[in-house]
mmCIF file with all atom_site columns, C-alpha atoms in Angstrom:
data_model
loop_
_atom_site.group_PDB
_atom_site.id
_atom_site.type_symbol
_atom_site.label_atom_id
_atom_site.label_alt_id
_atom_site.label_comp_id
_atom_site.label_asym_id
_atom_site.label_entity_id
_atom_site.label_seq_id
_atom_site.pdbx_PDB_ins_code
_atom_site.Cartn_x
_atom_site.Cartn_y
_atom_site.Cartn_z
_atom_site.occupancy
_atom_site.B_iso_or_equiv
_atom_site.pdbx_formal_charge
_atom_site.auth_seq_id
_atom_site.auth_comp_id
_atom_site.auth_asym_id
_atom_site.auth_atom_id
_atom_site.pdbx_PDB_model_num
ATOM 1   C CA . MET A 1 1   ? 3.407   -39.747 12.839 1.00 0.00 ? 1475 MET A CA 1
ATOM 2   C CA . THR A 1 2   ? 4.768   -39.984 16.630 1.00 0.00 ? 1476 THR A CA 1
ATOM 3   C CA . THR A 1 3   ? 8.514   -39.864 16.928 1.00 0.00 ? 1477 THR A CA 1
ATOM 4   C CA . ALA A 1 4   ? 10.658  -41.545 19.255 1.00 0.00 ? 1478 ALA A CA 1
ATOM 5   C CA . ARG A 1 5   ? 13.189  -39.476 21.248 1.00 0.00 ? 1479 ARG A CA 1
ATOM 6   C CA . ALA A 1 6   ? 17.051  -39.961 20.986 1.00 0.00 ? 1480 ALA A CA 1
ATOM 7   C CA . ASP A 1 7   ? 16.740  -42.637 23.664 1.00 0.00 ? 1481 ASP A CA 1
ATOM 8   C CA . GLY A 1 8   ? 14.154  -44.668 21.929 1.00 0.00 ? 1482 GLY A CA 1
ATOM 9   C CA . THR A 1 9   ? 11.171  -43.702 24.203 1.00 0.00 ? 1483 THR A CA 1
ATOM 10  C CA . ALA A 1 10  ? 8.144   -42.135 23.018 1.00 0.00 ? 1484 ALA A CA 1
ATOM 11  C CA . PRO A 1 11  ? 7.620   -38.278 23.752 1.00 0.00 ? 1485 PRO A CA 1
ATOM 12  C CA . PRO A 1 12  ? 4.938   -37.581 26.460 1.00 0.00 ? 1486 PRO A CA 1
ATOM 13  C CA . ALA A 1 13  ? 1.432   -37.000 25.358 1.00 0.00 ? 1487 ALA A CA 1
ATOM 14  C CA . VAL A 1 14  ? 0.459   -33.361 25.131 1.00 0.00 ? 1488 VAL A CA 1
ATOM 15  C CA . PRO A 1 15  ? -1.178  -31.835 28.049 1.00 0.00 ? 1489 PRO A CA 1
ATOM 16  C CA . ARG A 1 16  ? -4.706  -30.757 26.639 1.00 0.00 ? 1490 ARG A CA 1
ATOM 17  C CA . PRO A 1 17  ? -5.982  -27.470 27.868 1.00 0.00 ? 1491 PRO A CA 1
ATOM 18  C CA . ALA A 1 18  ? -8.391  -27.947 30.713 1.00 0.00 ? 1492 ALA A CA 1
ATOM 19  C CA . ALA A 1 19  ? -11.877 -28.441 29.771 1.00 0.00 ? 1493 ALA A CA 1
ATOM 20  C CA . PRO A 1 20  ? -14.617 -27.330 31.885 1.00 0.00 ? 1494 PRO A CA 1
ATOM 21  C CA . ALA A 1 21  ? -16.895 -29.982 33.261 1.00 0.00 ? 1495 ALA A CA 1
ATOM 22  C CA . ASP A 1 22  ? -19.229 -30.816 30.457 1.00 0.00 ? 1496 ASP A CA 1
ATOM 23  C CA . GLY A 1 23  ? -22.961 -30.678 31.097 1.00 0.00 ? 1497 GLY A CA 1
ATOM 24  C CA . LEU A 1 24  ? -25.708 -32.081 28.956 1.00 0.00 ? 1498 LEU A CA 1
ATOM 25  C CA . ARG A 1 25  ? -25.960 -29.142 26.788 1.00 0.00 ? 1499 ARG A CA 1
ATOM 26  C CA . GLU A 1 26  ? -22.027 -28.952 25.863 1.00 0.00 ? 1500 GLU A CA 1
ATOM 27  C CA . ARG A 1 27  ? -22.124 -32.709 25.287 1.00 0.00 ? 1501 ARG A CA 1
ATOM 28  C CA . LYS A 1 28  ? -24.893 -32.173 22.905 1.00 0.00 ? 1502 LYS A CA 1
ATOM 29  C CA . LYS A 1 29  ? -23.221 -29.438 20.987 1.00 0.00 ? 1503 LYS A CA 1
ATOM 30  C CA . ARG A 1 30  ? -20.005 -31.565 20.754 1.00 0.00 ? 1504 ARG A CA 1
ATOM 31  C CA . ARG A 1 31  ? -22.037 -34.491 19.208 1.00 0.00 ? 1505 ARG A CA 1
ATOM 32  C CA . THR A 1 32  ? -23.797 -32.193 16.922 1.00 0.00 ? 1506 THR A CA 1
ATOM 33  C CA . ARG A 1 33  ? -20.587 -30.567 15.757 1.00 0.00 ? 1507 ARG A CA 1
ATOM 34  C CA . GLN A 1 34  ? -18.876 -34.008 15.319 1.00 0.00 ? 1508 GLN A CA 1
ATOM 35  C CA . ALA A 1 35  ? -22.083 -35.318 13.345 1.00 0.00 ? 1509 ALA A CA 1
ATOM 36  C CA . ILE A 1 36  ? -21.680 -32.252 10.989 1.00 0.00 ? 1510 ILE A CA 1
ATOM 37  C CA . ARG A 1 37  ? -18.013 -33.059 10.461 1.00 0.00 ? 1511 ARG A CA 1
ATOM 38  C CA . ASP A 1 38  ? -18.681 -36.699 9.978  1.00 0.00 ? 1512 ASP A CA 1
ATOM 39  C CA . ALA A 1 39  ? -21.311 -36.215 7.412  1.00 0.00 ? 1513 ALA A CA 1
ATOM 40  C CA . ALA A 1 40  ? -19.350 -33.319 5.563  1.00 0.00 ? 1514 ALA A CA 1
ATOM 41  C CA . PHE A 1 41  ? -16.348 -35.609 5.112  1.00 0.00 ? 1515 PHE A CA 1
ATOM 42  C CA . ARG A 1 42  ? -18.257 -38.580 3.880  1.00 0.00 ? 1516 ARG A CA 1
ATOM 43  C CA . LEU A 1 43  ? -20.115 -36.356 1.354  1.00 0.00 ? 1517 LEU A CA 1
ATOM 44  C CA . PHE A 1 44  ? -16.662 -34.842 0.426  1.00 0.00 ? 1518 PHE A CA 1
ATOM 45  C CA . ASP A 1 45  ? -15.012 -38.358 -0.081 1.00 0.00 ? 1519 ASP A CA 1
ATOM 46  C CA . SER A 1 46  ? -18.052 -39.458 -2.213 1.00 0.00 ? 1520 SER A CA 1
ATOM 47  C CA . LEU A 1 47  ? -19.151 -36.232 -4.147 1.00 0.00 ? 1521 LEU A CA 1
ATOM 48  C CA . GLY A 1 48  ? -16.017 -34.116 -3.860 1.00 0.00 ? 1522 GLY A CA 1
ATOM 49  C CA . TYR A 1 49  ? -15.610 -30.899 -1.890 1.00 0.00 ? 1523 TYR A CA 1
ATOM 50  C CA . ASP A 1 50  ? -16.952 -28.411 -4.454 1.00 0.00 ? 1524 ASP A CA 1
ATOM 51  C CA . ALA A 1 51  ? -20.044 -30.576 -5.104 1.00 0.00 ? 1525 ALA A CA 1
ATOM 52  C CA . THR A 1 52  ? -20.860 -30.685 -1.658 1.00 0.00 ? 1526 THR A CA 1
ATOM 53  C CA . SER A 1 53  ? -23.264 -28.146 -0.366 1.00 0.00 ? 1527 SER A CA 1
ATOM 54  C CA . VAL A 1 54  ? -23.918 -27.094 3.087  1.00 0.00 ? 1528 VAL A CA 1
ATOM 55  C CA . ASP A 1 55  ? -27.928 -28.128 2.490  1.00 0.00 ? 1529 ASP A CA 1
ATOM 56  C CA . ARG A 1 56  ? -26.405 -31.743 1.777  1.00 0.00 ? 1530 ARG A CA 1
ATOM 57  C CA . ILE A 1 57  ? -24.184 -31.720 4.708  1.00 0.00 ? 1531 ILE A CA 1
ATOM 58  C CA . ALA A 1 58  ? -27.170 -30.504 6.951  1.00 0.00 ? 1532 ALA A CA 1
ATOM 59  C CA . GLU A 1 59  ? -29.369 -33.413 5.538  1.00 0.00 ? 1533 GLU A CA 1
ATOM 60  C CA . ALA A 1 60  ? -26.737 -35.869 6.077  1.00 0.00 ? 1534 ALA A CA 1
ATOM 61  C CA . ALA A 1 61  ? -26.119 -34.721 9.693  1.00 0.00 ? 1535 ALA A CA 1
ATOM 62  C CA . ASP A 1 62  ? -29.885 -34.480 10.312 1.00 0.00 ? 1536 ASP A CA 1
ATOM 63  C CA . VAL A 1 63  ? -29.869 -30.761 11.405 1.00 0.00 ? 1537 VAL A CA 1
ATOM 64  C CA . SER A 1 64  ? -30.839 -27.651 9.548  1.00 0.00 ? 1538 SER A CA 1
ATOM 65  C CA . PRO A 1 65  ? -28.602 -25.472 7.473  1.00 0.00 ? 1539 PRO A CA 1
ATOM 66  C CA . SER A 1 66  ? -28.640 -22.802 9.958  1.00 0.00 ? 1540 SER A CA 1
ATOM 67  C CA . THR A 1 67  ? -27.409 -25.220 12.648 1.00 0.00 ? 1541 THR A CA 1
ATOM 68  C CA . VAL A 1 68  ? -24.409 -25.944 10.340 1.00 0.00 ? 1542 VAL A CA 1
ATOM 69  C CA . ALA A 1 69  ? -23.866 -22.265 9.888  1.00 0.00 ? 1543 ALA A CA 1
ATOM 70  C CA . ARG A 1 70  ? -24.088 -21.583 13.743 1.00 0.00 ? 1544 ARG A CA 1
ATOM 71  C CA . TYR A 1 71  ? -21.374 -24.382 14.170 1.00 0.00 ? 1545 TYR A CA 1
ATOM 72  C CA . PHE A 1 72  ? -19.264 -23.723 11.157 1.00 0.00 ? 1546 PHE A CA 1
ATOM 73  C CA . PRO A 1 73  ? -19.552 -19.888 9.665  1.00 0.00 ? 1547 PRO A CA 1
ATOM 74  C CA . ALA A 1 74  ? -18.058 -21.153 6.199  1.00 0.00 ? 1548 ALA A CA 1
ATOM 75  C CA . LYS A 1 75  ? -17.978 -24.654 4.741  1.00 0.00 ? 1549 LYS A CA 1
ATOM 76  C CA . GLU A 1 76  ? -14.115 -24.300 4.971  1.00 0.00 ? 1550 GLU A CA 1
ATOM 77  C CA . ASP A 1 77  ? -14.522 -24.023 8.595  1.00 0.00 ? 1551 ASP A CA 1
ATOM 78  C CA . ILE A 1 78  ? -15.490 -27.583 8.843  1.00 0.00 ? 1552 ILE A CA 1
ATOM 79  C CA . VAL A 1 79  ? -12.130 -28.908 7.458  1.00 0.00 ? 1553 VAL A CA 1
ATOM 80  C CA . LEU A 1 80  ? -10.346 -26.496 9.454  1.00 0.00 ? 1554 LEU A CA 1
ATOM 81  C CA . ARG A 1 81  ? -12.003 -27.261 12.756 1.00 0.00 ? 1555 ARG A CA 1
ATOM 82  C CA . GLY A 1 82  ? -10.247 -27.043 15.994 1.00 0.00 ? 1556 GLY A CA 1
ATOM 83  C CA . THR A 1 83  ? -7.121  -25.397 16.988 1.00 0.00 ? 1557 THR A CA 1
ATOM 84  C CA . TYR A 1 84  ? -3.853  -27.298 17.159 1.00 0.00 ? 1558 TYR A CA 1
ATOM 85  C CA . GLY A 1 85  ? -2.264  -23.892 18.182 1.00 0.00 ? 1559 GLY A CA 1
ATOM 86  C CA . GLU A 1 86  ? -3.878  -24.185 21.739 1.00 0.00 ? 1560 GLU A CA 1
ATOM 87  C CA . LEU A 1 87  ? -2.372  -27.915 21.959 1.00 0.00 ? 1561 LEU A CA 1
ATOM 88  C CA . LEU A 1 88  ? 0.920   -26.593 20.654 1.00 0.00 ? 1562 LEU A CA 1
ATOM 89  C CA . ALA A 1 89  ? 0.906   -23.766 23.101 1.00 0.00 ? 1563 ALA A CA 1
ATOM 90  C CA . ALA A 1 90  ? 0.171   -26.015 26.039 1.00 0.00 ? 1564 ALA A CA 1
ATOM 91  C CA . ALA A 1 91  ? 3.338   -28.359 24.827 1.00 0.00 ? 1565 ALA A CA 1
ATOM 92  C CA . ILE A 1 92  ? 5.507   -25.215 24.892 1.00 0.00 ? 1566 ILE A CA 1
ATOM 93  C CA . ARG A 1 93  ? 4.313   -24.474 28.187 1.00 0.00 ? 1567 ARG A CA 1
ATOM 94  C CA . ALA A 1 94  ? 4.912   -27.982 29.679 1.00 0.00 ? 1568 ALA A CA 1
ATOM 95  C CA . ARG A 1 95  ? 8.531   -28.068 28.471 1.00 0.00 ? 1569 ARG A CA 1
ATOM 96  C CA . PRO A 1 96  ? 11.220  -27.621 31.193 1.00 0.00 ? 1570 PRO A CA 1
ATOM 97  C CA . ALA A 1 97  ? 12.147  -23.843 31.989 1.00 0.00 ? 1571 ALA A CA 1
ATOM 98  C CA . GLY A 1 98  ? 15.671  -24.120 31.349 1.00 0.00 ? 1572 GLY A CA 1
ATOM 99  C CA . GLU A 1 99  ? 15.331  -25.920 28.130 1.00 0.00 ? 1573 GLU A CA 1
ATOM 100 C CA . PRO A 1 100 ? 16.690  -23.993 25.275 1.00 0.00 ? 1574 PRO A CA 1
ATOM 101 C CA . LEU A 1 101 ? 13.998  -22.379 23.080 1.00 0.00 ? 1575 LEU A CA 1
ATOM 102 C CA . PRO A 1 102 ? 14.757  -24.332 19.855 1.00 0.00 ? 1576 PRO A CA 1
ATOM 103 C CA . GLY A 1 103 ? 14.734  -27.792 21.662 1.00 0.00 ? 1577 GLY A CA 1
ATOM 104 C CA . ALA A 1 104 ? 11.563  -26.900 23.445 1.00 0.00 ? 1578 ALA A CA 1
ATOM 105 C CA . LEU A 1 105 ? 9.719   -25.862 20.297 1.00 0.00 ? 1579 LEU A CA 1
ATOM 106 C CA . ARG A 1 106 ? 11.052  -29.041 18.258 1.00 0.00 ? 1580 ARG A CA 1
ATOM 107 C CA . ALA A 1 107 ? 9.881   -31.436 21.499 1.00 0.00 ? 1581 ALA A CA 1
ATOM 108 C CA . ALA A 1 108 ? 6.617   -29.526 21.625 1.00 0.00 ? 1582 ALA A CA 1
ATOM 109 C CA . ALA A 1 109 ? 5.914   -29.890 17.921 1.00 0.00 ? 1583 ALA A CA 1
ATOM 110 C CA . LEU A 1 110 ? 6.624   -33.612 18.074 1.00 0.00 ? 1584 LEU A CA 1
ATOM 111 C CA . THR A 1 111 ? 4.349   -34.322 21.126 1.00 0.00 ? 1585 THR A CA 1
ATOM 112 C CA . VAL A 1 112 ? 1.269   -32.876 19.499 1.00 0.00 ? 1586 VAL A CA 1
ATOM 113 C CA . PRO A 1 113 ? 0.596   -35.841 17.253 1.00 0.00 ? 1587 PRO A CA 1
ATOM 114 C CA . GLY A 1 114 ? 1.557   -38.172 20.076 1.00 0.00 ? 1588 GLY A CA 1
ATOM 115 C CA . GLY A 1 115 ? -1.644  -36.845 21.871 1.00 0.00 ? 1589 GLY A CA 1
ATOM 116 C CA . LEU A 1 116 ? -4.165  -37.465 19.169 1.00 0.00 ? 1590 LEU A CA 1
ATOM 117 C CA . SER A 1 117 ? -6.287  -40.549 18.948 1.00 0.00 ? 1591 SER A CA 1
ATOM 118 C CA . VAL A 1 118 ? -6.296  -42.884 16.035 1.00 0.00 ? 1592 VAL A CA 1
ATOM 119 C CA . ARG A 1 119 ? -9.789  -41.192 15.079 1.00 0.00 ? 1593 ARG A CA 1
ATOM 120 C CA . ASP A 1 120 ? -8.203  -37.594 15.158 1.00 0.00 ? 1594 ASP A CA 1
ATOM 121 C CA . LEU A 1 121 ? -5.097  -38.715 13.021 1.00 0.00 ? 1595 LEU A CA 1
ATOM 122 C CA . ARG A 1 122 ? -7.355  -40.236 10.435 1.00 0.00 ? 1596 ARG A CA 1
ATOM 123 C CA . GLU A 1 123 ? -9.453  -37.064 10.264 1.00 0.00 ? 1597 GLU A CA 1
ATOM 124 C CA . LEU A 1 124 ? -6.262  -34.878 10.238 1.00 0.00 ? 1598 LEU A CA 1
ATOM 125 C CA . ARG A 1 125 ? -5.036  -36.845 7.275  1.00 0.00 ? 1599 ARG A CA 1
ATOM 126 C CA . ARG A 1 126 ? -8.337  -36.192 5.442  1.00 0.00 ? 1600 ARG A CA 1
ATOM 127 C CA . ARG A 1 127 ? -8.142  -32.490 6.522  1.00 0.00 ? 1601 ARG A CA 1
ATOM 128 C CA . ALA A 1 128 ? -4.712  -32.213 5.360  1.00 0.00 ? 1602 ALA A CA 1
ATOM 129 C CA . ARG A 1 129 ? -5.534  -33.530 1.864  1.00 0.00 ? 1603 ARG A CA 1
ATOM 130 C CA . LEU A 1 130 ? -8.368  -31.140 1.501  1.00 0.00 ? 1604 LEU A CA 1
ATOM 131 C CA . ILE A 1 131 ? -6.164  -28.278 2.539  1.00 0.00 ? 1605 ILE A CA 1
ATOM 132 C CA . ARG A 1 132 ? -3.645  -29.428 -0.102 1.00 0.00 ? 1606 ARG A CA 1
ATOM 133 C CA . ASP A 1 133 ? -6.466  -29.997 -2.786 1.00 0.00 ? 1607 ASP A CA 1
ATOM 134 C CA . VAL A 1 134 ? -9.075  -27.233 -2.393 1.00 0.00 ? 1608 VAL A CA 1
ATOM 135 C CA . PRO A 1 135 ? -8.010  -23.553 -2.998 1.00 0.00 ? 1609 PRO A CA 1
ATOM 136 C CA . ALA A 1 136 ? -10.935 -22.113 -0.932 1.00 0.00 ? 1610 ALA A CA 1
ATOM 137 C CA . VAL A 1 137 ? -9.915  -24.324 1.883  1.00 0.00 ? 1611 VAL A CA 1
ATOM 138 C CA . ARG A 1 138 ? -6.197  -23.135 1.555  1.00 0.00 ? 1612 ARG A CA 1
ATOM 139 C CA . ARG A 1 139 ? -7.220  -19.429 1.505  1.00 0.00 ? 1613 ARG A CA 1
ATOM 140 C CA . ARG A 1 140 ? -9.223  -19.965 4.747  1.00 0.00 ? 1614 ARG A CA 1
ATOM 141 C CA . ILE A 1 141 ? -6.524  -21.440 6.652  1.00 0.00 ? 1615 ILE A CA 1
ATOM 142 C CA . ALA A 1 142 ? -4.539  -18.176 6.632  1.00 0.00 ? 1616 ALA A CA 1
ATOM 143 C CA . GLU A 1 143 ? -7.093  -16.949 9.236  1.00 0.00 ? 1617 GLU A CA 1
ATOM 144 C CA . HIS A 1 144 ? -6.840  -20.166 11.351 1.00 0.00 ? 1618 HIS A CA 1
ATOM 145 C CA . ALA A 1 145 ? -3.020  -19.848 11.010 1.00 0.00 ? 1619 ALA A CA 1
ATOM 146 C CA . ALA A 1 146 ? -2.976  -16.204 12.347 1.00 0.00 ? 1620 ALA A CA 1
ATOM 147 C CA . ARG A 1 147 ? -5.050  -17.492 15.467 1.00 0.00 ? 1621 ARG A CA 1
ATOM 148 C CA . ASP A 1 148 ? -2.798  -20.445 16.007 1.00 0.00 ? 1622 ASP A CA 1
ATOM 149 C CA . ALA A 1 149 ? 0.291   -18.262 15.965 1.00 0.00 ? 1623 ALA A CA 1
ATOM 150 C CA . THR A 1 150 ? -1.291  -15.978 18.583 1.00 0.00 ? 1624 THR A CA 1
ATOM 151 C CA . HIS A 1 151 ? -1.715  -18.805 20.941 1.00 0.00 ? 1625 HIS A CA 1
ATOM 152 C CA . ILE A 1 152 ? 1.987   -19.880 20.288 1.00 0.00 ? 1626 ILE A CA 1
ATOM 153 C CA . ALA A 1 153 ? 2.991   -16.322 20.809 1.00 0.00 ? 1627 ALA A CA 1
ATOM 154 C CA . ALA A 1 154 ? 1.412   -15.982 24.240 1.00 0.00 ? 1628 ALA A CA 1
ATOM 155 C CA . ALA A 1 155 ? 3.221   -19.437 25.244 1.00 0.00 ? 1629 ALA A CA 1
ATOM 156 C CA . LEU A 1 156 ? 6.620   -17.970 23.985 1.00 0.00 ? 1630 LEU A CA 1
ATOM 157 C CA . THR A 1 157 ? 5.713   -14.672 25.767 1.00 0.00 ? 1631 THR A CA 1
ATOM 158 C CA . ALA A 1 158 ? 5.318   -16.552 29.133 1.00 0.00 ? 1632 ALA A CA 1
ATOM 159 C CA . ARG A 1 159 ? 8.292   -18.763 28.642 1.00 0.00 ? 1633 ARG A CA 1
ATOM 160 C CA . THR A 1 160 ? 10.727  -15.962 27.620 1.00 0.00 ? 1634 THR A CA 1
ATOM 161 C CA . GLY A 1 161 ? 9.159   -12.875 29.321 1.00 0.00 ? 1635 GLY A CA 1
ATOM 162 C CA . ARG A 1 162 ? 9.204   -10.898 26.159 1.00 0.00 ? 1636 ARG A CA 1
ATOM 163 C CA . PRO A 1 163 ? 6.292   -9.040  25.131 1.00 0.00 ? 1637 PRO A CA 1
ATOM 164 C CA . ALA A 1 164 ? 3.715   -10.862 22.622 1.00 0.00 ? 1638 ALA A CA 1
ATOM 165 C CA . ASP A 1 165 ? 4.366   -8.062  19.939 1.00 0.00 ? 1639 ASP A CA 1
ATOM 166 C CA . ASP A 1 166 ? 8.041   -8.515  20.068 1.00 0.00 ? 1640 ASP A CA 1
ATOM 167 C CA . LEU A 1 167 ? 9.109   -9.225  16.450 1.00 0.00 ? 1641 LEU A CA 1
ATOM 168 C CA . GLU A 1 168 ? 11.204  -12.427 17.170 1.00 0.00 ? 1642 GLU A CA 1
ATOM 169 C CA . ILE A 1 169 ? 8.235   -13.889 19.116 1.00 0.00 ? 1643 ILE A CA 1
ATOM 170 C CA . ARG A 1 170 ? 5.942   -13.195 16.162 1.00 0.00 ? 1644 ARG A CA 1
ATOM 171 C CA . VAL A 1 171 ? 8.287   -14.379 13.572 1.00 0.00 ? 1645 VAL A CA 1
ATOM 172 C CA . ILE A 1 172 ? 9.001   -17.542 15.663 1.00 0.00 ? 1646 ILE A CA 1
ATOM 173 C CA . SER A 1 173 ? 5.345   -18.182 16.103 1.00 0.00 ? 1647 SER A CA 1
ATOM 174 C CA . THR A 1 174 ? 4.470   -17.666 12.552 1.00 0.00 ? 1648 THR A CA 1
ATOM 175 C CA . ALA A 1 175 ? 7.375   -19.789 11.176 1.00 0.00 ? 1649 ALA A CA 1
ATOM 176 C CA . LEU A 1 176 ? 6.453   -22.652 13.377 1.00 0.00 ? 1650 LEU A CA 1
ATOM 177 C CA . ILE A 1 177 ? 2.731   -22.767 12.152 1.00 0.00 ? 1651 ILE A CA 1
ATOM 178 C CA . ALA A 1 178 ? 3.991   -22.500 8.558  1.00 0.00 ? 1652 ALA A CA 1
ATOM 179 C CA . ALA A 1 179 ? 6.518   -25.286 9.172  1.00 0.00 ? 1653 ALA A CA 1
ATOM 180 C CA . LEU A 1 180 ? 4.026   -27.485 10.928 1.00 0.00 ? 1654 LEU A CA 1
ATOM 181 C CA . GLN A 1 181 ? 1.543   -26.903 7.988  1.00 0.00 ? 1655 GLN A CA 1
ATOM 182 C CA . GLU A 1 182 ? 4.174   -27.805 5.411  1.00 0.00 ? 1656 GLU A CA 1
ATOM 183 C CA . ALA A 1 183 ? 4.965   -31.199 7.474  1.00 0.00 ? 1657 ALA A CA 1
ATOM 184 C CA . LEU A 1 184 ? 1.249   -31.661 7.636  1.00 0.00 ? 1658 LEU A CA 1
ATOM 185 C CA . LEU A 1 185 ? 0.709   -31.662 3.834  1.00 0.00 ? 1659 LEU A CA 1
ATOM 186 C CA . ARG A 1 186 ? 3.902   -33.757 3.210  1.00 0.00 ? 1660 ARG A CA 1
ATOM 187 C CA . TRP A 1 187 ? 2.326   -36.273 5.758  1.00 0.00 ? 1661 TRP A CA 1
ATOM 188 C CA . ALA A 1 188 ? -0.954  -36.433 3.886  1.00 0.00 ? 1662 ALA A CA 1
ATOM 189 C CA . GLU A 1 189 ? 0.884   -37.525 0.821  1.00 0.00 ? 1663 GLU A CA 1
ATOM 190 C CA . GLY A 1 190 ? 2.326   -40.732 2.601  1.00 0.00 ? 1664 GLY A CA 1
ATOM 191 C CA . PRO A 1 191 ? 5.240   -41.797 4.767  1.00 0.00 ? 1665 PRO A CA 1
ATOM 192 C CA . VAL A 1 192 ? 7.434   -39.092 5.841  1.00 0.00 ? 1666 VAL A CA 1
ATOM 193 C CA . ARG A 1 193 ? 11.084  -39.986 6.435  1.00 0.00 ? 1667 ARG A CA 1
ATOM 194 C CA . GLY A 1 194 ? 13.531  -37.964 8.858  1.00 0.00 ? 1668 GLY A CA 1
#
């Protein structure tokens, strides 16, 4: 999914938001969260999304149902984990200050996939297929898209000096998220050209 620049070189990796030094507790939470996701995706693959209950996910992850609920308030949130809005906002902030906004947005959008690991890309494809195929997940994605658009609007506000509630900033942020979601769904179907 990484696209080369016009000069044939790969885009730079996305600068990840700075993470605080992880202590034992944070590492354990991250492992638990990943164990729940891994178990859920295995069950979604074998049983189907609708036939997979939170209780089954908890059992497969060796945690309690209340632990699953603490990490993921709704089953759909397991699929929609993480925020690529933060990554995209960081990539927008990393673009050169004088770069025209359309070019900065395009370059930022192309660098995000380049910063993902093979495991992340594999999980992203599975997530995209569930977004495409499961109506409950598609309904829940609107809340996540609104949050991601807020991150992007903050980056655009910092870049342009315009207020975050500026209509153009809001439209650009929302349109960028919608365009990326459409590209993601298309990518999940197979090779993308162009």
